[in-house]
Every structure is written in C-alpha cells, then in structure tokens.
Amino acid sequence: MTTKTPQDHKTSQAAQDAEKQERFEDIDGHELLKPFSKVKGSDQLRLLAQLRGLGIVDDADDTSEDVNIDDLDFEKVADLIDYVSARFAIDPEKFDEFTTGDGGYDRAMQLAVAYAGELGKGQS
C-alpha cells in the first residue's frame, strides 16, 4: 500500500485558475462603487444586459469564462464604464478622477468589468 502525502494531491486546473483570479475587493478603486447589497434589481438587470452585449455573460446566470478583455468591443466597454460611473459610483466625481490620466482607461475597464462580472455572478 502506498501512502500519499499532501504534495501528491494536485489541485484541479479550475481550482488553480480560480485562485489566480483577483477578488473584486482586491481591485484598486473597488471602494468607489456601491456595495452589491445596495444595487436595485432593475439596475442589476440593465447591467447584465450590458454584460450580455459584451459577451461577458452567455445568459442571465452564466458568466463566460472565455472572455479576454483585449477582445472586447472598446466602444461598448466605454459605455459600460459610463454606466457604472453614473449608476454605481458612490461619488461619480471621485470615480472619474480615479479613471483619469495615464492608464485611466485601463483602471476604468478593469474596475467596471470586474464589478459587473461580480454583480452578475449567481443572478437568475
């Protein structure tokens, strides 16, 4: 009989990928957006519609795992960023300040897409 040590148990690729994904709370600027518990159902649905338009969700409760941010339609992402700023920013001016200047579009895109993706998890 062979005894296995903890090192012999490899985690699945899906578990490894999940560990690599950044939690929303770890993303710079997350504190600028409303807590999910304060977001109205109608705004959740509108946000999910935007995610569906970007291909980030396949249907109302299935977040796509195959989305590469570089493959997204940047015009639609810009609309998503504006929508997140207008509807979900605690202080839209601070959100705009955070997303202005060098690398602003990258911070805005990461924050808006992560927020929308997190909010879309488990919605039905």
Coordinates of N, CA, C and O in Angstrom, one line a residue:
M1 N 0.8 -1.2 0.0 CA 0.0 0.0 0.0 C 0.9 1.2 0.0 O 1.9 1.3 0.7
T2 N 0.5 2.2 -0.9 CA 1.3 3.4 -1.0 C 0.6 4.5 -0.2 O -0.6 4.7 -0.4
T3 N 1.3 5.2 0.6 CA 0.7 6.4 1.3 C 1.0 7.6 0.5 O 2.1 7.9 0.2
K4 N -0.1 8.4 0.3 CA 0.1 9.7 -0.4 C 0.3 10.8 0.6 O -0.3 10.9 1.6
T5 N 1.2 11.7 0.2 CA 1.4 12.9 1.0 C 0.6 14.0 0.5 O 0.1 13.9 -0.7
P6 N 0.4 15.1 1.2 CA -0.4 16.2 0.7 C 0.2 16.8 -0.6 O -0.6 17.2 -1.5
Q7 N 1.5 16.7 -0.9 CA 2.0 17.2 -2.1 C 1.6 16.3 -3.3 O 1.6 16.8 -4.4
D8 N 1.2 15.1 -3.1 CA 0.8 14.2 -4.1 C -0.6 14.6 -4.7 O -1.0 14.2 -5.7
H9 N -1.4 15.4 -3.9 CA -2.7 15.8 -4.3 C -2.7 17.1 -5.0 O -2.4 18.1 -4.4
K10 N -2.8 17.0 -6.3 CA -2.7 18.3 -7.1 C -4.1 18.9 -7.2 O -5.1 18.2 -7.3
T11 N -4.2 20.2 -7.2 CA -5.5 20.9 -7.3 C -5.8 20.8 -8.8 O -5.0 20.8 -9.7
S12 N -7.1 20.9 -9.1 CA -7.6 20.9 -10.5 C -7.2 22.2 -11.1 O -6.9 23.2 -10.5
Q13 N -7.2 22.1 -12.5 CA -6.8 23.4 -13.2 C -7.9 24.5 -12.9 O -7.5 25.6 -12.8
A14 N -9.1 24.1 -12.8 CA -10.2 25.1 -12.5 C -9.9 25.7 -11.1 O -10.1 26.9 -11.0
A15 N -9.5 24.9 -10.2 CA -9.2 25.5 -8.8 C -8.0 26.4 -8.9 O -8.0 27.5 -8.2
Q16 N -7.0 26.0 -9.7 CA -5.8 26.9 -9.8 C -6.2 28.2 -10.5 O -5.7 29.2 -10.1
D17 N -7.0 28.1 -11.5 CA -7.4 29.3 -12.2 C -8.2 30.2 -11.3 O -8.1 31.4 -11.3
A18 N -9.1 29.6 -10.5 CA -9.9 30.4 -9.6 C -9.0 31.2 -8.6 O -9.3 32.3 -8.2
E19 N -8.0 30.5 -8.1 CA -7.1 31.1 -7.2 C -6.3 32.3 -7.8 O -6.1 33.3 -7.1
K20 N -6.1 32.2 -9.1 CA -5.3 33.3 -9.8 C -6.2 34.5 -10.0 O -5.7 35.6 -10.1
Q21 N -7.6 34.3 -10.1 CA -8.5 35.4 -10.3 C -8.5 36.3 -9.1 O -8.6 35.8 -8.0
E22 N -8.4 37.6 -9.4 CA -8.4 38.5 -8.3 C -9.8 38.7 -7.8 O -10.8 38.8 -8.5
R23 N -9.9 38.8 -6.5 CA -11.2 39.1 -5.9 C -11.6 40.5 -6.2 O -10.7 41.4 -6.2
F24 N -12.8 40.8 -6.3 CA -13.2 42.2 -6.6 C -12.7 43.1 -5.5 O -12.3 44.2 -5.8
E25 N -12.8 42.7 -4.3 CA -12.3 43.5 -3.1 C -10.8 43.9 -3.2 O -10.4 44.8 -2.5
D26 N -10.1 43.2 -4.0 CA -8.6 43.4 -4.1 C -8.3 44.4 -5.3 O -7.1 44.7 -5.5
I27 N -9.3 44.7 -6.1 CA -9.0 45.6 -7.2 C -9.0 47.1 -6.8 O -9.9 47.5 -6.0
D28 N -8.0 47.8 -7.2 CA -7.9 49.2 -6.9 C -9.2 49.9 -7.3 O -9.6 49.8 -8.4
G29 N -9.7 50.7 -6.4 CA -10.9 51.5 -6.7 C -12.2 50.9 -6.4 O -13.3 51.5 -6.5
H30 N -12.2 49.6 -5.9 CA -13.4 48.9 -5.6 C -14.3 49.7 -4.6 O -15.5 49.7 -4.7
E31 N -13.6 50.4 -3.7 CA -14.4 51.2 -2.7 C -15.1 52.3 -3.2 O -16.0 52.9 -2.5
L32 N -14.9 52.7 -4.5 CA -15.6 53.8 -5.1 C -17.0 53.4 -5.6 O -17.8 54.3 -6.0
L33 N -17.3 52.1 -5.6 CA -18.6 51.6 -6.1 C -19.5 51.1 -5.0 O -19.0 50.7 -3.9
K34 N -20.8 51.2 -5.2 CA -21.8 50.8 -4.2 C -21.6 49.3 -3.9 O -21.3 48.5 -4.7
P35 N -21.8 49.0 -2.6 CA -21.9 47.6 -2.2 C -23.0 46.9 -3.0 O -24.0 47.5 -3.3
F36 N -22.8 45.7 -3.4 CA -23.8 44.9 -4.2 C -25.1 44.9 -3.5 O -26.2 44.9 -4.1
S37 N -25.1 44.9 -2.1 CA -26.4 44.8 -1.4 C -27.2 46.1 -1.6 O -28.4 46.1 -1.2
K38 N -26.7 47.1 -2.1 CA -27.4 48.4 -2.3 C -27.9 48.6 -3.7 O -28.4 49.7 -4.1
V39 N -27.7 47.7 -4.6 CA -28.0 47.8 -6.0 C -29.4 47.3 -6.3 O -29.7 46.1 -6.1
K40 N -30.2 48.1 -6.9 CA -31.6 47.7 -7.2 C -31.6 46.6 -8.3 O -30.8 46.5 -9.1
G41 N -32.6 45.8 -8.2 CA -32.8 44.7 -9.2 C -32.9 45.2 -10.6 O -32.3 44.6 -11.5
S42 N -33.5 46.3 -10.8 CA -33.6 46.8 -12.2 C -32.2 47.2 -12.7 O -31.9 47.0 -13.9
D43 N -31.4 47.8 -11.9 CA -30.1 48.2 -12.3 C -29.2 46.9 -12.5 O -28.3 46.9 -13.4
Q44 N -29.4 45.9 -11.7 CA -28.7 44.6 -11.9 C -29.0 44.1 -13.3 O -28.2 43.6 -14.0
L45 N -30.3 44.1 -13.7 CA -30.7 43.6 -15.0 C -30.2 44.4 -16.1 O -29.7 43.8 -17.1
R46 N -30.2 45.7 -16.0 CA -29.6 46.6 -17.0 C -28.1 46.3 -17.2 O -27.6 46.3 -18.3
L47 N -27.4 46.1 -16.0 CA -26.0 45.8 -16.1 C -25.8 44.4 -16.7 O -24.9 44.3 -17.6
L48 N -26.6 43.5 -16.4 CA -26.5 42.1 -17.0 C -26.7 42.2 -18.5 O -26.1 41.5 -19.3
A49 N -27.6 43.1 -18.9 CA -27.9 43.3 -20.4 C -26.6 43.8 -21.1 O -26.3 43.4 -22.2
Q50 N -25.9 44.7 -20.4 CA -24.7 45.3 -20.9 C -23.6 44.1 -21.0 O -22.9 44.0 -22.0
L51 N -23.5 43.3 -20.0 CA -22.6 42.2 -20.0 C -22.9 41.2 -21.1 O -22.0 40.7 -21.8
R52 N -24.2 41.0 -21.3 CA -24.6 40.1 -22.4 C -24.1 40.7 -23.8 O -23.6 40.0 -24.6
G53 N -24.3 42.0 -23.9 CA -23.9 42.7 -25.1 C -22.4 42.6 -25.4 O -22.0 42.6 -26.5
L54 N -21.6 42.5 -24.3 CA -20.2 42.4 -24.4 C -19.7 40.9 -24.6 O -18.6 40.7 -24.9
G55 N -20.6 40.0 -24.3 CA -20.3 38.6 -24.4 C -19.7 38.1 -23.1 O -19.1 37.0 -23.0
I56 N -19.8 38.9 -22.0 CA -19.2 38.5 -20.7 C -20.2 37.5 -20.0 O -19.7 36.7 -19.2
V57 N -21.5 37.6 -20.3 CA -22.4 36.5 -19.8 C -23.0 35.9 -21.0 O -23.4 36.6 -22.0
D58 N -23.2 34.6 -20.9 CA -23.9 33.9 -22.0 C -25.4 34.0 -21.9 O -26.1 34.0 -22.9
D59 N -25.9 33.9 -20.7 CA -27.3 34.1 -20.4 C -27.4 34.8 -19.0 O -26.4 35.2 -18.4
A60 N -28.6 34.9 -18.5 CA -28.8 35.7 -17.3 C -28.0 35.2 -16.1 O -27.8 35.9 -15.1
D61 N -27.6 33.9 -16.0 CA -26.9 33.5 -14.8 C -25.6 32.7 -15.1 O -25.1 32.0 -14.3
D62 N -25.0 32.9 -16.3 CA -23.8 32.1 -16.7 C -22.7 33.1 -17.1 O -22.7 33.6 -18.3
T63 N -21.8 33.4 -16.2 CA -20.6 34.2 -16.6 C -19.7 33.5 -17.4 O -19.3 32.4 -17.1
S64 N -19.4 34.0 -18.6 CA -18.5 33.3 -19.5 C -17.0 33.3 -19.0 O -16.5 34.3 -18.5
E65 N -16.4 32.2 -19.0 CA -15.0 32.1 -18.5 C -14.0 32.4 -19.6 O -12.8 32.5 -19.4
D66 N -14.5 32.5 -20.9 CA -13.5 32.6 -22.0 C -13.4 34.0 -22.5 O -12.8 34.2 -23.6
V67 N -13.7 35.0 -21.7 CA -13.6 36.4 -22.2 C -12.2 37.0 -21.9 O -11.7 36.9 -20.8
N68 N -11.6 37.5 -23.0 CA -10.4 38.1 -22.8 C -10.6 39.6 -23.0 O -11.2 40.0 -24.0
I69 N -10.2 40.4 -22.1 CA -10.6 41.9 -22.1 C -10.1 42.5 -23.3 O -10.7 43.5 -23.8
D70 N -9.0 42.0 -23.9 CA -8.5 42.7 -25.1 C -9.3 42.4 -26.4 O -9.2 43.0 -27.4
D71 N -10.2 41.4 -26.3 CA -11.1 41.0 -27.4 C -12.4 41.7 -27.4 O -13.2 41.6 -28.2
L72 N -12.7 42.5 -26.3 CA -13.9 43.2 -26.2 C -14.0 44.4 -27.1 O -13.0 45.0 -27.5
D73 N -15.3 44.8 -27.5 CA -15.5 46.0 -28.2 C -15.3 47.2 -27.3 O -16.1 47.4 -26.4
F74 N -14.3 48.0 -27.5 CA -14.0 49.0 -26.6 C -15.0 50.1 -26.6 O -15.2 50.8 -25.5
E75 N -15.8 50.3 -27.6 CA -16.9 51.3 -27.6 C -17.9 50.8 -26.6 O -18.5 51.6 -25.8
K76 N -18.2 49.5 -26.6 CA -19.2 49.0 -25.7 C -18.7 49.0 -24.2 O -19.4 49.3 -23.3
V77 N -17.4 48.8 -24.1 CA -16.8 48.8 -22.7 C -16.8 50.3 -22.2 O -17.1 50.5 -21.1
A78 N -16.6 51.3 -23.1 CA -16.7 52.7 -22.7 C -18.1 53.0 -22.2 O -18.3 53.7 -21.2
D79 N -19.1 52.5 -22.9 CA -20.5 52.7 -22.5 C -20.7 52.0 -21.1 O -21.4 52.6 -20.3
L80 N -20.1 50.8 -20.9 CA -20.3 50.1 -19.6 C -19.6 51.0 -18.5 O -20.2 51.1 -17.4
I81 N -18.4 51.5 -18.8 CA -17.7 52.4 -17.8 C -18.6 53.6 -17.4 O -18.7 53.9 -16.2
D82 N -19.1 54.2 -18.4 CA -20.0 55.4 -18.2 C -21.2 55.0 -17.4 O -21.7 55.7 -16.4
Y83 N -21.8 53.8 -17.7 CA -23.0 53.4 -17.0 C -22.6 53.0 -15.5 O -23.4 53.4 -14.6
V84 N -21.5 52.4 -15.3 CA -21.1 52.0 -13.9 C -20.8 53.3 -13.2 O -21.2 53.4 -12.0
S85 N -20.2 54.3 -13.8 CA -19.9 55.6 -13.1 C -21.2 56.3 -12.7 O -21.4 56.7 -11.6
A86 N -22.1 56.3 -13.7 CA -23.4 57.0 -13.4 C -24.3 56.3 -12.4 O -25.0 57.0 -11.6
R87 N -24.4 55.0 -12.5 CA -25.3 54.3 -11.7 C -24.8 53.7 -10.4 O -25.5 53.4 -9.4
F88 N -23.5 53.3 -10.4 CA -23.0 52.6 -9.2 C -21.9 53.3 -8.4 O -21.5 52.8 -7.4
A89 N -21.3 54.3 -9.0 CA -20.3 55.1 -8.2 C -20.9 55.8 -7.0 O -21.9 56.4 -7.1
I90 N -20.3 55.6 -5.9 CA -20.7 56.3 -4.7 C -20.6 57.8 -4.9 O -21.5 58.6 -4.5
D91 N -19.5 58.2 -5.5 CA -19.2 59.6 -5.8 C -18.7 59.6 -7.3 O -17.5 59.3 -7.5
P92 N -19.5 59.9 -8.3 CA -19.1 59.9 -9.7 C -17.8 60.7 -10.0 O -17.0 60.3 -10.8
E93 N -17.7 61.9 -9.3 CA -16.5 62.7 -9.5 C -15.2 62.0 -9.0 O -14.2 62.0 -9.7
K94 N -15.3 61.3 -7.9 CA -14.1 60.5 -7.5 C -13.8 59.4 -8.4 O -12.7 59.1 -8.7
F95 N -14.9 58.7 -8.9 CA -14.7 57.6 -9.8 C -14.0 58.2 -11.1 O -13.1 57.6 -11.6
D96 N -14.5 59.3 -11.6 CA -13.9 59.9 -12.8 C -12.4 60.3 -12.5 O -11.6 60.2 -13.4
E97 N -12.1 60.9 -11.4 CA -10.8 61.2 -11.0 C -9.9 60.0 -11.0 O -8.8 60.0 -11.5
F98 N -10.4 58.9 -10.5 CA -9.6 57.6 -10.4 C -9.3 57.1 -11.8 O -8.3 56.5 -12.1
T99 N -10.2 57.3 -12.8 CA -10.1 56.8 -14.1 C -9.6 57.8 -15.1 O -9.7 57.6 -16.3
T100 N -9.0 58.9 -14.6 CA -8.5 60.0 -15.5 C -7.0 59.9 -15.5 O -6.4 59.5 -14.5
G101 N -6.4 60.3 -16.6 CA -4.9 60.4 -16.7 C -4.3 59.1 -17.2 O -5.0 58.2 -17.8
D102 N -2.9 59.0 -17.1 CA -2.2 57.9 -17.6 C -2.8 56.6 -17.1 O -2.9 56.4 -15.9
G103 N -3.1 55.7 -18.0 CA -3.7 54.4 -17.6 C -5.1 54.4 -17.1 O -5.6 53.4 -16.6
G104 N -5.7 55.6 -17.2 CA -7.1 55.7 -16.7 C -8.1 54.7 -17.3 O -8.9 54.1 -16.7
Y105 N -8.0 54.6 -18.6 CA -8.9 53.7 -19.3 C -8.7 52.2 -18.9 O -9.7 51.5 -18.7
D106 N -7.5 51.9 -18.6 CA -7.2 50.5 -18.1 C -7.8 50.3 -16.7 O -8.5 49.3 -16.4
R107 N -7.6 51.3 -15.8 CA -8.2 51.2 -14.5 C -9.7 51.1 -14.6 O -10.4 50.3 -13.9
A108 N -10.3 52.0 -15.4 CA -11.7 52.1 -15.6 C -12.3 50.8 -16.1 O -13.3 50.2 -15.6
M109 N -11.6 50.2 -17.1 CA -12.1 49.0 -17.8 C -12.0 47.8 -16.8 O -13.0 47.1 -16.6
Q110 N -10.9 47.7 -16.1 CA -10.8 46.6 -15.1 C -11.8 46.7 -14.0 O -12.4 45.7 -13.7
L111 N -12.0 47.9 -13.5 CA -12.9 48.1 -12.4 C -14.3 47.8 -12.8 O -15.1 47.1 -12.2
A112 N -14.8 48.4 -13.9 CA -16.1 48.3 -14.4 C -16.5 46.9 -14.8 O -17.5 46.4 -14.4
V113 N -15.6 46.2 -15.5 CA -15.8 44.8 -16.0 C -15.8 43.9 -14.8 O -16.7 43.0 -14.6
A114 N -14.9 44.1 -13.8 CA -14.9 43.3 -12.6 C -16.1 43.5 -11.8 O -16.7 42.5 -11.3
Y115 N -16.6 44.7 -11.6 CA -17.8 45.0 -10.8 C -19.0 44.3 -11.5 O -19.8 43.7 -10.8
A116 N -19.1 44.5 -12.8 CA -20.2 44.0 -13.5 C -20.2 42.5 -13.4 O -21.2 41.8 -13.2
G117 N -19.0 41.9 -13.6 CA -18.9 40.4 -13.6 C -19.2 39.9 -12.2 O -19.9 38.8 -12.0
E118 N -18.8 40.6 -11.2 CA -19.0 40.1 -9.8 C -20.5 40.2 -9.4 O -21.1 39.3 -8.8
L119 N -21.1 41.3 -9.9 CA -22.6 41.5 -9.6 C -23.4 40.5 -10.4 O -24.4 40.0 -9.9
G120 N -22.9 40.1 -11.6 CA -23.6 39.1 -12.4 C -23.5 37.7 -11.9 O -24.3 36.8 -12.3
K121 N -22.6 37.4 -11.0 CA -22.4 36.0 -10.5 C -23.7 35.6 -9.7 O -24.1 36.3 -8.8
G122 N -24.2 34.5 -10.1 CA -25.3 33.9 -9.3 C -26.6 34.6 -9.5 O -27.6 34.2 -8.8
Q123 N -26.8 35.5 -10.4 CA -28.0 36.2 -10.7 C -28.9 35.3 -11.5 O -28.4 34.6 -12.4
S124 N -30.2 35.3 -11.3 CA -31.1 34.5 -12.1 C -32.3 35.3 -12.4 O -32.6 36.3 -11.9

